[in-house]
Coordinates of C-alpha atoms in Angstrom, one line a residue:
X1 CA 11.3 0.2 -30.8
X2 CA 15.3 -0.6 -31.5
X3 CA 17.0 -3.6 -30.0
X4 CA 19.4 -1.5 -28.0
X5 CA 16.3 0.5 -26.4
X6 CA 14.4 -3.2 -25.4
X7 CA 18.1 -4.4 -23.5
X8 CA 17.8 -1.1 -21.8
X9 CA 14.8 -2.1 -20.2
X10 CA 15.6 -5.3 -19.5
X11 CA 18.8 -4.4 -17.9
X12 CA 17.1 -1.9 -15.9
X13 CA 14.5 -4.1 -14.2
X14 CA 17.4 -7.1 -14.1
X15 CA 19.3 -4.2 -11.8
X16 CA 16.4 -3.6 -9.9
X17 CA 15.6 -7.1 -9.0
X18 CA 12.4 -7.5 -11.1
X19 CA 13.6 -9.9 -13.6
X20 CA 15.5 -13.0 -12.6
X21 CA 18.4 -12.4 -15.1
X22 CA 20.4 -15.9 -14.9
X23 CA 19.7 -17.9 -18.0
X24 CA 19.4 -21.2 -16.0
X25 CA 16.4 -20.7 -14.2
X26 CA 14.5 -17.8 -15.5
X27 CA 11.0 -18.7 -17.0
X28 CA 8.6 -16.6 -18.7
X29 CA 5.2 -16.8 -19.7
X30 CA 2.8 -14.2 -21.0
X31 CA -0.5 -13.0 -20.4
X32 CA -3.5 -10.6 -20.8
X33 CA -5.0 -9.0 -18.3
X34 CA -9.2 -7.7 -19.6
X35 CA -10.6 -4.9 -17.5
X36 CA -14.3 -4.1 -17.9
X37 CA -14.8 -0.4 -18.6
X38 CA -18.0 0.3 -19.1
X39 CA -19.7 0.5 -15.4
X40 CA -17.8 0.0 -12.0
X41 CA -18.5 -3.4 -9.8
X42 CA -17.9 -2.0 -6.6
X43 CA -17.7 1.3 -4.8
X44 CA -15.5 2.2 -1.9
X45 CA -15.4 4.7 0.4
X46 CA -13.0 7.7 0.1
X47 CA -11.9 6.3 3.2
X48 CA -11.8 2.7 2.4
X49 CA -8.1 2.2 4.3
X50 CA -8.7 1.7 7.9
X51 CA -6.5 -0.3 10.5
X52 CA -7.6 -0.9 14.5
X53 CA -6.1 -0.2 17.9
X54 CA -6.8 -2.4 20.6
X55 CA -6.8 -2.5 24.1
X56 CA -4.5 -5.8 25.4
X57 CA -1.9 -4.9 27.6
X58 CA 1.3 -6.1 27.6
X59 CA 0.5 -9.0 29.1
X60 CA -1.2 -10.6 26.1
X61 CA 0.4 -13.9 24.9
X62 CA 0.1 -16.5 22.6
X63 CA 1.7 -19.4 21.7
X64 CA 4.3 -18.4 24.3
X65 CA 4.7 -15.3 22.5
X66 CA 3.8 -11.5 23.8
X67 CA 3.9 -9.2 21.0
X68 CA 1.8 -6.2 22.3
X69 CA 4.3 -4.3 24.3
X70 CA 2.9 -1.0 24.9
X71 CA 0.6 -0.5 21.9
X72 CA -2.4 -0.7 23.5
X73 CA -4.9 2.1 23.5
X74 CA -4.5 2.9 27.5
X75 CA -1.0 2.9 26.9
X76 CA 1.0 3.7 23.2
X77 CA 3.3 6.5 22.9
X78 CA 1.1 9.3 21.2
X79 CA 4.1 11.6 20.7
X80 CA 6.2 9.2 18.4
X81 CA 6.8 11.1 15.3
X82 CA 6.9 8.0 13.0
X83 CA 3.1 6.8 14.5
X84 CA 1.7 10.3 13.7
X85 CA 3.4 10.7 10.3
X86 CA 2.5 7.1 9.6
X87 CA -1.3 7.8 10.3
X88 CA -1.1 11.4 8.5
X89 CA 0.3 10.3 4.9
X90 CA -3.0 8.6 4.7
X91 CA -4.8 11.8 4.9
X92 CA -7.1 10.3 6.2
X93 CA -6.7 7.1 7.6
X94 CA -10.2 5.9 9.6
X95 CA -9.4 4.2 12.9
X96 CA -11.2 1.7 14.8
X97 CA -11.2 1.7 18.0
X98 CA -12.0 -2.0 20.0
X99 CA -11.4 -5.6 20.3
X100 CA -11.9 -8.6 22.3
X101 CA -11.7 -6.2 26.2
X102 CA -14.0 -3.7 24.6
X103 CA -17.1 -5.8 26.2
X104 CA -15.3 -5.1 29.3
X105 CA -14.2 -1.7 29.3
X106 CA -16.3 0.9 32.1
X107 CA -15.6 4.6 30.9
X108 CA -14.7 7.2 33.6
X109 CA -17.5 9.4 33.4
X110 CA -18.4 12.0 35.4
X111 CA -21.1 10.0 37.0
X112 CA -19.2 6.8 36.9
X113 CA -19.4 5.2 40.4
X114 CA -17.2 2.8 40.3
X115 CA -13.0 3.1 40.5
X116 CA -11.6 3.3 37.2
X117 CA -9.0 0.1 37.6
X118 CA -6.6 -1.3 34.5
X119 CA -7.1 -4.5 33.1
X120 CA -5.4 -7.5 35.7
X121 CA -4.9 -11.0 34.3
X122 CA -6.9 -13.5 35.2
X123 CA -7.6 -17.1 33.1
X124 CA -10.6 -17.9 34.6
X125 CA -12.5 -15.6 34.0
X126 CA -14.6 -14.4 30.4
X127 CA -11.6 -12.8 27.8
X128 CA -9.2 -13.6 31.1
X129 CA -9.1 -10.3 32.2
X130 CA -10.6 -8.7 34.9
X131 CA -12.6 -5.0 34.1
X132 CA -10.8 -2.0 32.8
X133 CA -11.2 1.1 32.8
X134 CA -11.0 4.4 30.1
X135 CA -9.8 7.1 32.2
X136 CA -11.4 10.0 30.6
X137 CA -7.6 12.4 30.9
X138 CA -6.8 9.7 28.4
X139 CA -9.6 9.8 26.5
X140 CA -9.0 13.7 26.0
X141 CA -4.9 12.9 25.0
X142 CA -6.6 10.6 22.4
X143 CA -8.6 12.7 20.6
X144 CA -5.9 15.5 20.7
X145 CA -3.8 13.1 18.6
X146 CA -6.8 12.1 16.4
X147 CA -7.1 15.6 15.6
X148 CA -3.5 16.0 15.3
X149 CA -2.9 13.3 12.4
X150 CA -6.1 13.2 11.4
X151 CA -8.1 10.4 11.5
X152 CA -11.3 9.6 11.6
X153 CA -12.6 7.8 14.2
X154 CA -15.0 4.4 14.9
X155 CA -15.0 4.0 18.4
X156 CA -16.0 0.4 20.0
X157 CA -18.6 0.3 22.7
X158 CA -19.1 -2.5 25.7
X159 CA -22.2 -4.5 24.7
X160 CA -22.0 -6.6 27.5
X161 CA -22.6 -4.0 30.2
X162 CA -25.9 -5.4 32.4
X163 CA -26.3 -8.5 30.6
X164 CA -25.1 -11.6 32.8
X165 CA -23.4 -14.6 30.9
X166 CA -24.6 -18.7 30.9
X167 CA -21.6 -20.7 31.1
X168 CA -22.3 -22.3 27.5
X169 CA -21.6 -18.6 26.7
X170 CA -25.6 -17.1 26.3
X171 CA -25.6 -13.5 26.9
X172 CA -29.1 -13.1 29.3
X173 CA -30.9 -9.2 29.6
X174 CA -30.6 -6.5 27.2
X175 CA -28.0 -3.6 27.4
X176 CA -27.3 -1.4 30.4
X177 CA -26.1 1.5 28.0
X178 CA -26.0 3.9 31.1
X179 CA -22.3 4.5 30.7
X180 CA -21.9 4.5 27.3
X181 CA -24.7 6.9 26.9
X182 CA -22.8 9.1 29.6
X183 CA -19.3 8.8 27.9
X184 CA -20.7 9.7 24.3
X185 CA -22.3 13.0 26.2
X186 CA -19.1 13.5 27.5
X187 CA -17.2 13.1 23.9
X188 CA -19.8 15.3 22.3
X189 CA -19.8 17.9 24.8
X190 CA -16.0 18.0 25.0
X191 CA -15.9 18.5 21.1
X192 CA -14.4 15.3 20.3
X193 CA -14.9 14.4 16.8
X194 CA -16.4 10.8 16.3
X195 CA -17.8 9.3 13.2
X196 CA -19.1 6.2 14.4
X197 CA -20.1 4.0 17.4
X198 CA -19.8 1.0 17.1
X199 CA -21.7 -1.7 19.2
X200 CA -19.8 -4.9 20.6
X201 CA -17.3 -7.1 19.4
X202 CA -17.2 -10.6 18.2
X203 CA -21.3 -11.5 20.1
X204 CA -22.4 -12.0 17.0
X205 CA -23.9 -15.6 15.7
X206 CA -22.3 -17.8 17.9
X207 CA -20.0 -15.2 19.3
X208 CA -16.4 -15.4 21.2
X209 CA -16.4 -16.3 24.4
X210 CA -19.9 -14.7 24.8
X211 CA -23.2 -14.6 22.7
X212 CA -26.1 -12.4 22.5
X213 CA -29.2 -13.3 20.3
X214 CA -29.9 -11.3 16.9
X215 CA -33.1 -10.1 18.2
X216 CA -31.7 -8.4 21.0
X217 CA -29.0 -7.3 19.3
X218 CA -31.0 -5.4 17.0
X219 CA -33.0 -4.2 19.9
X220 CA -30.2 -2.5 21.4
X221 CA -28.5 -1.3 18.4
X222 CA -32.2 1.0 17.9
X223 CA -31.2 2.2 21.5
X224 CA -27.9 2.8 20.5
X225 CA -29.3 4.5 17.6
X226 CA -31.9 6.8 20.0
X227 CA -28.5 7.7 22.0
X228 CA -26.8 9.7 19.1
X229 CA -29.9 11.0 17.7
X230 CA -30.4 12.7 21.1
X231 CA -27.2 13.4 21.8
X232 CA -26.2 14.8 18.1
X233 CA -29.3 15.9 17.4
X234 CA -27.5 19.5 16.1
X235 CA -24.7 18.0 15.0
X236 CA -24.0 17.6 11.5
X237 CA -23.0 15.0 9.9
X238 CA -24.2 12.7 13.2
X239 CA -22.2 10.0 13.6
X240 CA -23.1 6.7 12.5
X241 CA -23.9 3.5 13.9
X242 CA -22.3 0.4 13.5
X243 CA -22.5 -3.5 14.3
X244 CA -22.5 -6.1 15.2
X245 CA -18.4 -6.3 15.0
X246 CA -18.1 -10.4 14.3
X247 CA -18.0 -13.2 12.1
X248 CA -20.5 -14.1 10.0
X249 CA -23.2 -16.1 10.1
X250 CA -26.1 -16.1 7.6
X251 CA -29.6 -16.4 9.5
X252 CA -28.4 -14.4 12.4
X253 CA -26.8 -11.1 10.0
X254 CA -30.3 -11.5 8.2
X255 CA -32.3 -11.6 11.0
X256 CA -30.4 -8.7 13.2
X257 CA -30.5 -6.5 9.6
X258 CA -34.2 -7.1 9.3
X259 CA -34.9 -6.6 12.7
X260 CA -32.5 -3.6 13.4
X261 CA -33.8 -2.1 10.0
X262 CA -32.7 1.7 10.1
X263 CA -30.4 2.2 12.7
X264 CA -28.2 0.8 11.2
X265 CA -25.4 2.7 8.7
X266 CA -22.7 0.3 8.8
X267 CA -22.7 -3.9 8.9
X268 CA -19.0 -5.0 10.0
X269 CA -17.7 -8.4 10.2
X270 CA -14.2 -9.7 10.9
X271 CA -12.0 -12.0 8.8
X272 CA -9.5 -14.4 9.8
X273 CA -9.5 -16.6 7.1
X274 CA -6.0 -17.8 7.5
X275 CA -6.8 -19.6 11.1
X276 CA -4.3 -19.3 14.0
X277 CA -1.2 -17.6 14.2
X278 CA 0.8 -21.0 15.0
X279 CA -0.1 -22.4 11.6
X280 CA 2.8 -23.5 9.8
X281 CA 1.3 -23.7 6.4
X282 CA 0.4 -20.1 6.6
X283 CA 2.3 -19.1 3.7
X284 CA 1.3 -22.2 1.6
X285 CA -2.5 -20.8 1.9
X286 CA -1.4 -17.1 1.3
X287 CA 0.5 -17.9 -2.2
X288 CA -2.7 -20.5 -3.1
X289 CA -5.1 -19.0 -5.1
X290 CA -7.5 -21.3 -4.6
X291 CA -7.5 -21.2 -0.8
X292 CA -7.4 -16.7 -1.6
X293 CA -10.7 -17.3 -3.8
X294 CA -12.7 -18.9 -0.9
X295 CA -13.2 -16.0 1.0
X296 CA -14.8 -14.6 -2.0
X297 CA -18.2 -17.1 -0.8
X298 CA -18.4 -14.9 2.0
X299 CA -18.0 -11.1 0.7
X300 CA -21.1 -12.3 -2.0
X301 CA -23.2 -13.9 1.0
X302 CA -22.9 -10.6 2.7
X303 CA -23.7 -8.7 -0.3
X304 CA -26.6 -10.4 -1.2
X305 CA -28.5 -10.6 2.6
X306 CA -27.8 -6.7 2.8
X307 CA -29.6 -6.1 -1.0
X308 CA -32.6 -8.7 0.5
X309 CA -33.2 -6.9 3.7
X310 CA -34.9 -4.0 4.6
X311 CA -31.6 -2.6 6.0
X312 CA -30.3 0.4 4.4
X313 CA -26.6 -0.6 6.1
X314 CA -23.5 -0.5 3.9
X315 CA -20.7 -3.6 4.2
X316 CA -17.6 -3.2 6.4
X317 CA -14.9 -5.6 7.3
X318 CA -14.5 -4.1 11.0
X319 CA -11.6 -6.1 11.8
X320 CA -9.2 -8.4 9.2
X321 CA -6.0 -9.7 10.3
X322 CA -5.5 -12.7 8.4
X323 CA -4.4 -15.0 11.4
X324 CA -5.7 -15.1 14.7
X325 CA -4.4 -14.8 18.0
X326 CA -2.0 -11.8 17.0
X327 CA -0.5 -13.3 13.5
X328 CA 2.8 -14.8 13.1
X329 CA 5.9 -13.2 13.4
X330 CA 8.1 -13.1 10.1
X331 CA 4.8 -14.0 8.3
X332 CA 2.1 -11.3 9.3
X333 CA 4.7 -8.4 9.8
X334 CA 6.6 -9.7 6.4
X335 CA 6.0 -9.0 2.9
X336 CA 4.5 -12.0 2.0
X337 CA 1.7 -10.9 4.0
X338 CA 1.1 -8.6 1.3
X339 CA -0.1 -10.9 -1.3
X340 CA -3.0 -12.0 1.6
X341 CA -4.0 -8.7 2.3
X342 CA -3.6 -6.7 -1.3
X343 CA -6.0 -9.4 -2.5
X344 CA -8.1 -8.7 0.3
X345 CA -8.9 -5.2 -0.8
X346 CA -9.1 -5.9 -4.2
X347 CA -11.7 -8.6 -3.3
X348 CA -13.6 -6.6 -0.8
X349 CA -13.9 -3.6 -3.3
X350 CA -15.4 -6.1 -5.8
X351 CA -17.9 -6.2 -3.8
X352 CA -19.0 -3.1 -2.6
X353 CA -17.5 -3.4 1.0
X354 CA -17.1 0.6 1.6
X355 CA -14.5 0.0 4.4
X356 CA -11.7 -2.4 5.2
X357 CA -10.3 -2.4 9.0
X358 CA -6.8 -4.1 9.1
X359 CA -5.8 -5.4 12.6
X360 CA -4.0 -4.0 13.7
X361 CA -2.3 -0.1 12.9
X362 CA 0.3 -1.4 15.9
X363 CA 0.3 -4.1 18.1
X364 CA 0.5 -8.1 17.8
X365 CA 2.7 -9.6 15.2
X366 CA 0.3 -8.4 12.4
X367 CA 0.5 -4.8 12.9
X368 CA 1.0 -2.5 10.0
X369 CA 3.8 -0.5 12.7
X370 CA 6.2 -2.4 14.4
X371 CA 5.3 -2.5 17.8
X372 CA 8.8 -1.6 19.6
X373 CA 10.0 0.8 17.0
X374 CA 7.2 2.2 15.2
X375 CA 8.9 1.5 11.7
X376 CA 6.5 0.9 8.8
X377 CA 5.8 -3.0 8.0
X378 CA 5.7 -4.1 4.2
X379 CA 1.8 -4.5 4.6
X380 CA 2.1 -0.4 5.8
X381 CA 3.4 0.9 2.4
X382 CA 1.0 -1.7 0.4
X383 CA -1.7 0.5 2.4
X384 CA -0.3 3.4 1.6
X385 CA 0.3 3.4 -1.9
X386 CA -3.3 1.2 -2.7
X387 CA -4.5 4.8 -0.3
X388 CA -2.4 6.7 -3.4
X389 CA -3.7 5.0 -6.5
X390 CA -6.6 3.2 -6.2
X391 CA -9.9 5.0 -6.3
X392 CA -13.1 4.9 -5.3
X393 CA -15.0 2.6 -8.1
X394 CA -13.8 -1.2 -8.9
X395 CA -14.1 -2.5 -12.3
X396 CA -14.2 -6.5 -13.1
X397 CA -10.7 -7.8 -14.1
X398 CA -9.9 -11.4 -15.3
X399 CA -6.3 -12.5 -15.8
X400 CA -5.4 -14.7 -19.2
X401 CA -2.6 -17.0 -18.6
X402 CA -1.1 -18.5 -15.7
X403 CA -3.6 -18.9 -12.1
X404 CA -0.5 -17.2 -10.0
X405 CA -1.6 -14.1 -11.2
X406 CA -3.6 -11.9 -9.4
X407 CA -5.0 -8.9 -10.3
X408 CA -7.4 -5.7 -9.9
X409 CA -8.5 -3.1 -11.5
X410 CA -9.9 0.8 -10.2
X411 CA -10.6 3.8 -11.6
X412 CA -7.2 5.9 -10.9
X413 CA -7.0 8.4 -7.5
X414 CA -4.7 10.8 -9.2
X415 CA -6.0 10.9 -12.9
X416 CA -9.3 10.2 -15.1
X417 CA -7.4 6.9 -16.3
X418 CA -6.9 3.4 -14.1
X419 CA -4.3 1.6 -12.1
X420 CA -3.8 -2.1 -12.3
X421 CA -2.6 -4.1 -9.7
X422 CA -0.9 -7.6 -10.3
X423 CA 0.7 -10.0 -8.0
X424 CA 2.7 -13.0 -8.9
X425 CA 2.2 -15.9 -6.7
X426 CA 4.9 -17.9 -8.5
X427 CA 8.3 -18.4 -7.0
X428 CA 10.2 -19.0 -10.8
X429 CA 8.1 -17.6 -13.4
X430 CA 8.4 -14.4 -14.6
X431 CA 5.0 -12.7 -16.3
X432 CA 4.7 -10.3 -19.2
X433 CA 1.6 -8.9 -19.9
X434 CA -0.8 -6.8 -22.0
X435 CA -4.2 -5.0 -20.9
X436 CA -7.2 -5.2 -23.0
X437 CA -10.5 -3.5 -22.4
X438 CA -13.7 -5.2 -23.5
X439 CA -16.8 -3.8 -25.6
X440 CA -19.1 -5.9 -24.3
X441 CA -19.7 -7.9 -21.4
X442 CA -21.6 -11.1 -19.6
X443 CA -21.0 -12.9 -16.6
X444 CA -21.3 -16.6 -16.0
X445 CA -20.7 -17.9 -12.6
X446 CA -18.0 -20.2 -11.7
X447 CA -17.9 -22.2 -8.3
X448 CA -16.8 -19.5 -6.4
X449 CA -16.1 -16.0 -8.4
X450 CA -17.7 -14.1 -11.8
X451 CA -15.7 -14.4 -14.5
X452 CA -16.2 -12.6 -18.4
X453 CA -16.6 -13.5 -21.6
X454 CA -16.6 -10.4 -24.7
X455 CA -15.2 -8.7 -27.8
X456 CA -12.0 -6.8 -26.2
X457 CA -9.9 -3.8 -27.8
X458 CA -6.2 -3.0 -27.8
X459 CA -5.4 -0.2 -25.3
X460 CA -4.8 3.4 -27.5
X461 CA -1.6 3.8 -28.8
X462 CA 1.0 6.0 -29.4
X463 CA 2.5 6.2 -32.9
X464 CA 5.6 8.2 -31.6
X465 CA 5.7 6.2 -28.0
X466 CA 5.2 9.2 -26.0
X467 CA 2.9 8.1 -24.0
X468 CA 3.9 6.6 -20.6
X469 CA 2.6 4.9 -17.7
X470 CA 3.5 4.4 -14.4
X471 CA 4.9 1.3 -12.1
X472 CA 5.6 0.5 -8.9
X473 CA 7.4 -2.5 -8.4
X474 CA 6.9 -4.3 -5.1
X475 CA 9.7 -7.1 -3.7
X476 CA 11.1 -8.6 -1.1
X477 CA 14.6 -7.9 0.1
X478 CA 17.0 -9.8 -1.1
X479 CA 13.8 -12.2 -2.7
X480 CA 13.2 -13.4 1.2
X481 CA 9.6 -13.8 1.7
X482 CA 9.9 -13.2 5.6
X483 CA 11.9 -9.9 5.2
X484 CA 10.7 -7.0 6.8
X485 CA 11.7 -4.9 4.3
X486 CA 10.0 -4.0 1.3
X487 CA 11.6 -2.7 -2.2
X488 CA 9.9 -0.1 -4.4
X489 CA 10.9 -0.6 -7.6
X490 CA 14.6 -1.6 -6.4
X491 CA 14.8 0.8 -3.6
X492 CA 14.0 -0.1 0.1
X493 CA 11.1 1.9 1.8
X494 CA 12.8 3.0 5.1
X495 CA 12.0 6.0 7.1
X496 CA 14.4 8.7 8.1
X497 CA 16.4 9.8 11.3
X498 CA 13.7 12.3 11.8
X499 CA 11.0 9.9 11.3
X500 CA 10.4 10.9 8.1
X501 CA 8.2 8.0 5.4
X502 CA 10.0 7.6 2.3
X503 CA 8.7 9.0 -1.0
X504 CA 6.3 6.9 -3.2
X505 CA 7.8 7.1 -6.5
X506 CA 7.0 5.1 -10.0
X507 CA 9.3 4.7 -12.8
X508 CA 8.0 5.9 -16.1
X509 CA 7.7 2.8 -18.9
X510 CA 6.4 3.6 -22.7
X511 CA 3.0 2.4 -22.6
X512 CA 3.8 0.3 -25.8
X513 CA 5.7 -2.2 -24.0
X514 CA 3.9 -5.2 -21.8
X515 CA 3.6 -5.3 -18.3
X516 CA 6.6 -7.2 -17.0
X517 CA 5.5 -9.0 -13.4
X518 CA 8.7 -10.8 -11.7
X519 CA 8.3 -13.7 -9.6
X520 CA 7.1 -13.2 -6.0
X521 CA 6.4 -9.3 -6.5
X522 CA 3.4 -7.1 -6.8
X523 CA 2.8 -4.1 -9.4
X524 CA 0.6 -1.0 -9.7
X525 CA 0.5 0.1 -12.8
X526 CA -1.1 3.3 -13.5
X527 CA -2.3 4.4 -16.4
X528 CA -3.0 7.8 -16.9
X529 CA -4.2 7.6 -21.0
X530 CA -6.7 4.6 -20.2
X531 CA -9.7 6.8 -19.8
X532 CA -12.7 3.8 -19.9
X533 CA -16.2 4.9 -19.5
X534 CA -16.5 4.0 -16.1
X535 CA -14.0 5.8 -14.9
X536 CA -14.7 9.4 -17.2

């Protein structure tokens, strides 16, 4: 390649903000990123992409903050044209239905006895809410707009119903599942499409604000389990069953798998690795990739009790939003939120978690939508375009160079080749790198991750430099972390008057050149000409 061609290039990504072009601070380093061709690591599901509604009314606050407006299930605005295309582009997006008030939600049933009432504040009382209510009208608007956009829907049930709660927290009695027996009747019989029930939220080990013991838990899932095999029983495909919706803890996930043995299709947990939303060092962690790699302990631990048990349940995160109590705002509805929860899905995929449930698709301060206006958050588009590219198998990637780097590897959606994702965690250094794909391969364990050692080959290439791949170049407006606004390779992702998402286009760079990673962005790279065994 001529000089004048390579200043082309440069002065096109220095245009488009993905080189920092003033001589007296840039830096540069270099780097190789090895992907493992041979077999996949991890398989997702076709539907890995999922994100949650909840049920908290307006009312919700924390820290002195209410961010939930009217996003709750009982309440959002089903008709807004930019929440239906948002859901739609995804084609399909799964959507889980639950949250802290699902333990005390009644459904409206037919043979529901007592008055369907809304949630009413009260502090001193378990989740500080009185009961609410699913009014089954709303229940049929719902699934009008599920089938509208699409989705595919996992559907929270109330696992405390007939229990009565210890104050240390104990969850006494097994599960009344009257009503939610009658309200999946109803559903089926009204033609509403579910794919999963899921039981409880958060009762799990030592639970949130309430408990209930792995043995019964796993009792009551079977019921749950007896429920859709009656009620489905000519249905096909029957919807599955999930649990038990909460953090993880070791001896109580391998006792409830064991006991709960084939009931069970799905295991979900949730992650909020990043602690509360009032954190100020909330950023620090996210752009640490030491403090990224820890969660890593957990997705393996997970893993490993599902392959020992008798369970024939696949890994879910049910619910992930980083940082509790509703996120922070200009930090969980910003791009730099994107770093957190890109590496999130690369991570989870790694290890053969088949679904990833983001809290929240609207609502809180770490909603994908913004919760007044509906407009697509950075962490929406990242969704959207890892939904686009990304496909179903994982393949090991290590990173040579810097520790700011981080990066992933899948066999590509939209070709037989791969995309590559790389994020720069550095604030100064700009990145160029190569990709090499190894012959041969071991792993050797390192405190908390696999890494690779083997012989590696140049990519194929192109004696005429024909062959291209494609980027997409991820930033911040104007390089501000906390911006709400997210660049695509220069260009700001912004929907229309008519409520329109913009187009997800690359730009086309001769697959000769090095990957070029600019500080504080993210790249997809796909690669159309890779075609590694793995992937063929």
């Amino acid at each position: 390649m001529g000089c004048r061609q390579i200043w082309i290039i440069v002065l096109f990504l220095c245009v488009f903000q993905f080189l920092d072009c003033t001589v007296s601070s840039a830096v540069e380093e270099t780097g190789t990123v090895f992907v493992y061709g041979r077999a996949a690591v991890g398989t997702i599901d076709e539907d890995f992409i999922c994100a949650t509604l909840d049920w908290w009314p307006p009312e919700k606050c924390d820290y002195g903050t209410c961010s939930w407006d009217h996003a709750s299930i009982l309440n959002l605005d089903l008709n807004n044209i930019i929440l239906q295309n948002a859901i739609k582009a995804f084609a399909p997006l799964k959507i889980r239905i639950g949250g802290t008030l699902q333990d005390i939600v009644i459904y409206e049933t037919p043979d529901q006895k007592q008055p369907c009432l809304p949630f009413t504040k009260n502090s001193s009382i378990l989740f500080g809410y009185t009961q609410g209510c699913l009014p089954m009208r709303r229940w049929d608007e719902l699934n009008a707009f599920f089938r509208k956009t699409g989705a595919r829907v996992i559907f929270g049930l109330n696992a405390l119903s007939g229990r009565s709660i210890k104050p240390n927290g104990e969850a006494i009695g097994a599960w009344d599942y009257t009503n939610a027996e009658s309200f999946i009747r109803f559903t089926a019989q009204n033609n509403h499409t579910i794919d999963g029930w899921e039981l409880g939220n958060e009762l799990c080990g030592s639970g949130v604000g309430a408990r209930v013991a792995a043995n019964q838990y796993a009792i009551d899932t079977i019921n749950l389990r007896n429920i859709v095999n009656r009620v489905y029983k000519n249905v096909s495909p029957m919807p599955l069953v999930i649990g038990p919706g909460g953090f993880f803890e070791a001896d109580w996930f391998t006792e409830y798998l064991n006991k709960a043995e084939n009931s069970l299709n799905a295991t979900t947990r949730h992650i909020y690795d990043l602690g509360p939303g009032v954190d100020e060092h909330l950023i620090e962690k996210i752009l640490n990739p030491s403090y990224l790699d820890q969660e890593a302990i957990t997705f393996r631990s997970v893993k490993n009790i599902i392959k020992k048990s008798s369970t024939k349940a696949v890994a879910w995160v049910g619910e992930s939003g980083g940082a509790y109590n509703s996120g922070r705002n200009l930090v969980s509805n910003a791009f730099v939120y994107s770093f957190w929860y890109l590496d999130q899905l690369g991570m989870a995929s790694l290890y053969d978690t088949k679904t990833y449930c983001r809290q929240s698709l609207i609502g809180g301060n770490y909603g994908l939508l913004n919760t007044t206006n509906f407009t697509p958050n950075p962490d929406y588009y990242s969704a959207l375009i890892w939904r686009q590219l990304m496909g179903r198998k994982a393949l090991f990637t290590t990173f040579s160079g810097t520790k700011k780097i981080r990066s992933y590897t899948h066999c590509a959606r939209q070709s037989k080749g791969i995309t590559v994702l790389l994020m720069n965690l550095d604030n100064t250094t700009t990145v160029v790198a190569k990709v090499e794909l190894n012959k041969t391969f071991s792993l050797r364990h390192t405190k908390h991750m696999k890494s690779y050692k083997g012989a590696t080959s140049q990519l194929p290439q192109d004696p005429n430099g024909e062959i291209q791949r494609e980027e997409y170049h991820l930033t911040a407006k104007d390089g501000n972390l906390h911006s709400q606004t997210m660049l695509l390779n220069g260009n700001a992702l912004q929907v229309n008057s008519t409520g329109d998402l913009p187009p997800i286009e690359p730009i086309h760079i001769n697959s000769t050149e090095p990957i070029t990673i600019a500080p504080y962005s993210i790249v997809f790279v796909h690669m159309r000409s890779v075609v590694v065994p793995a992937c063929a």
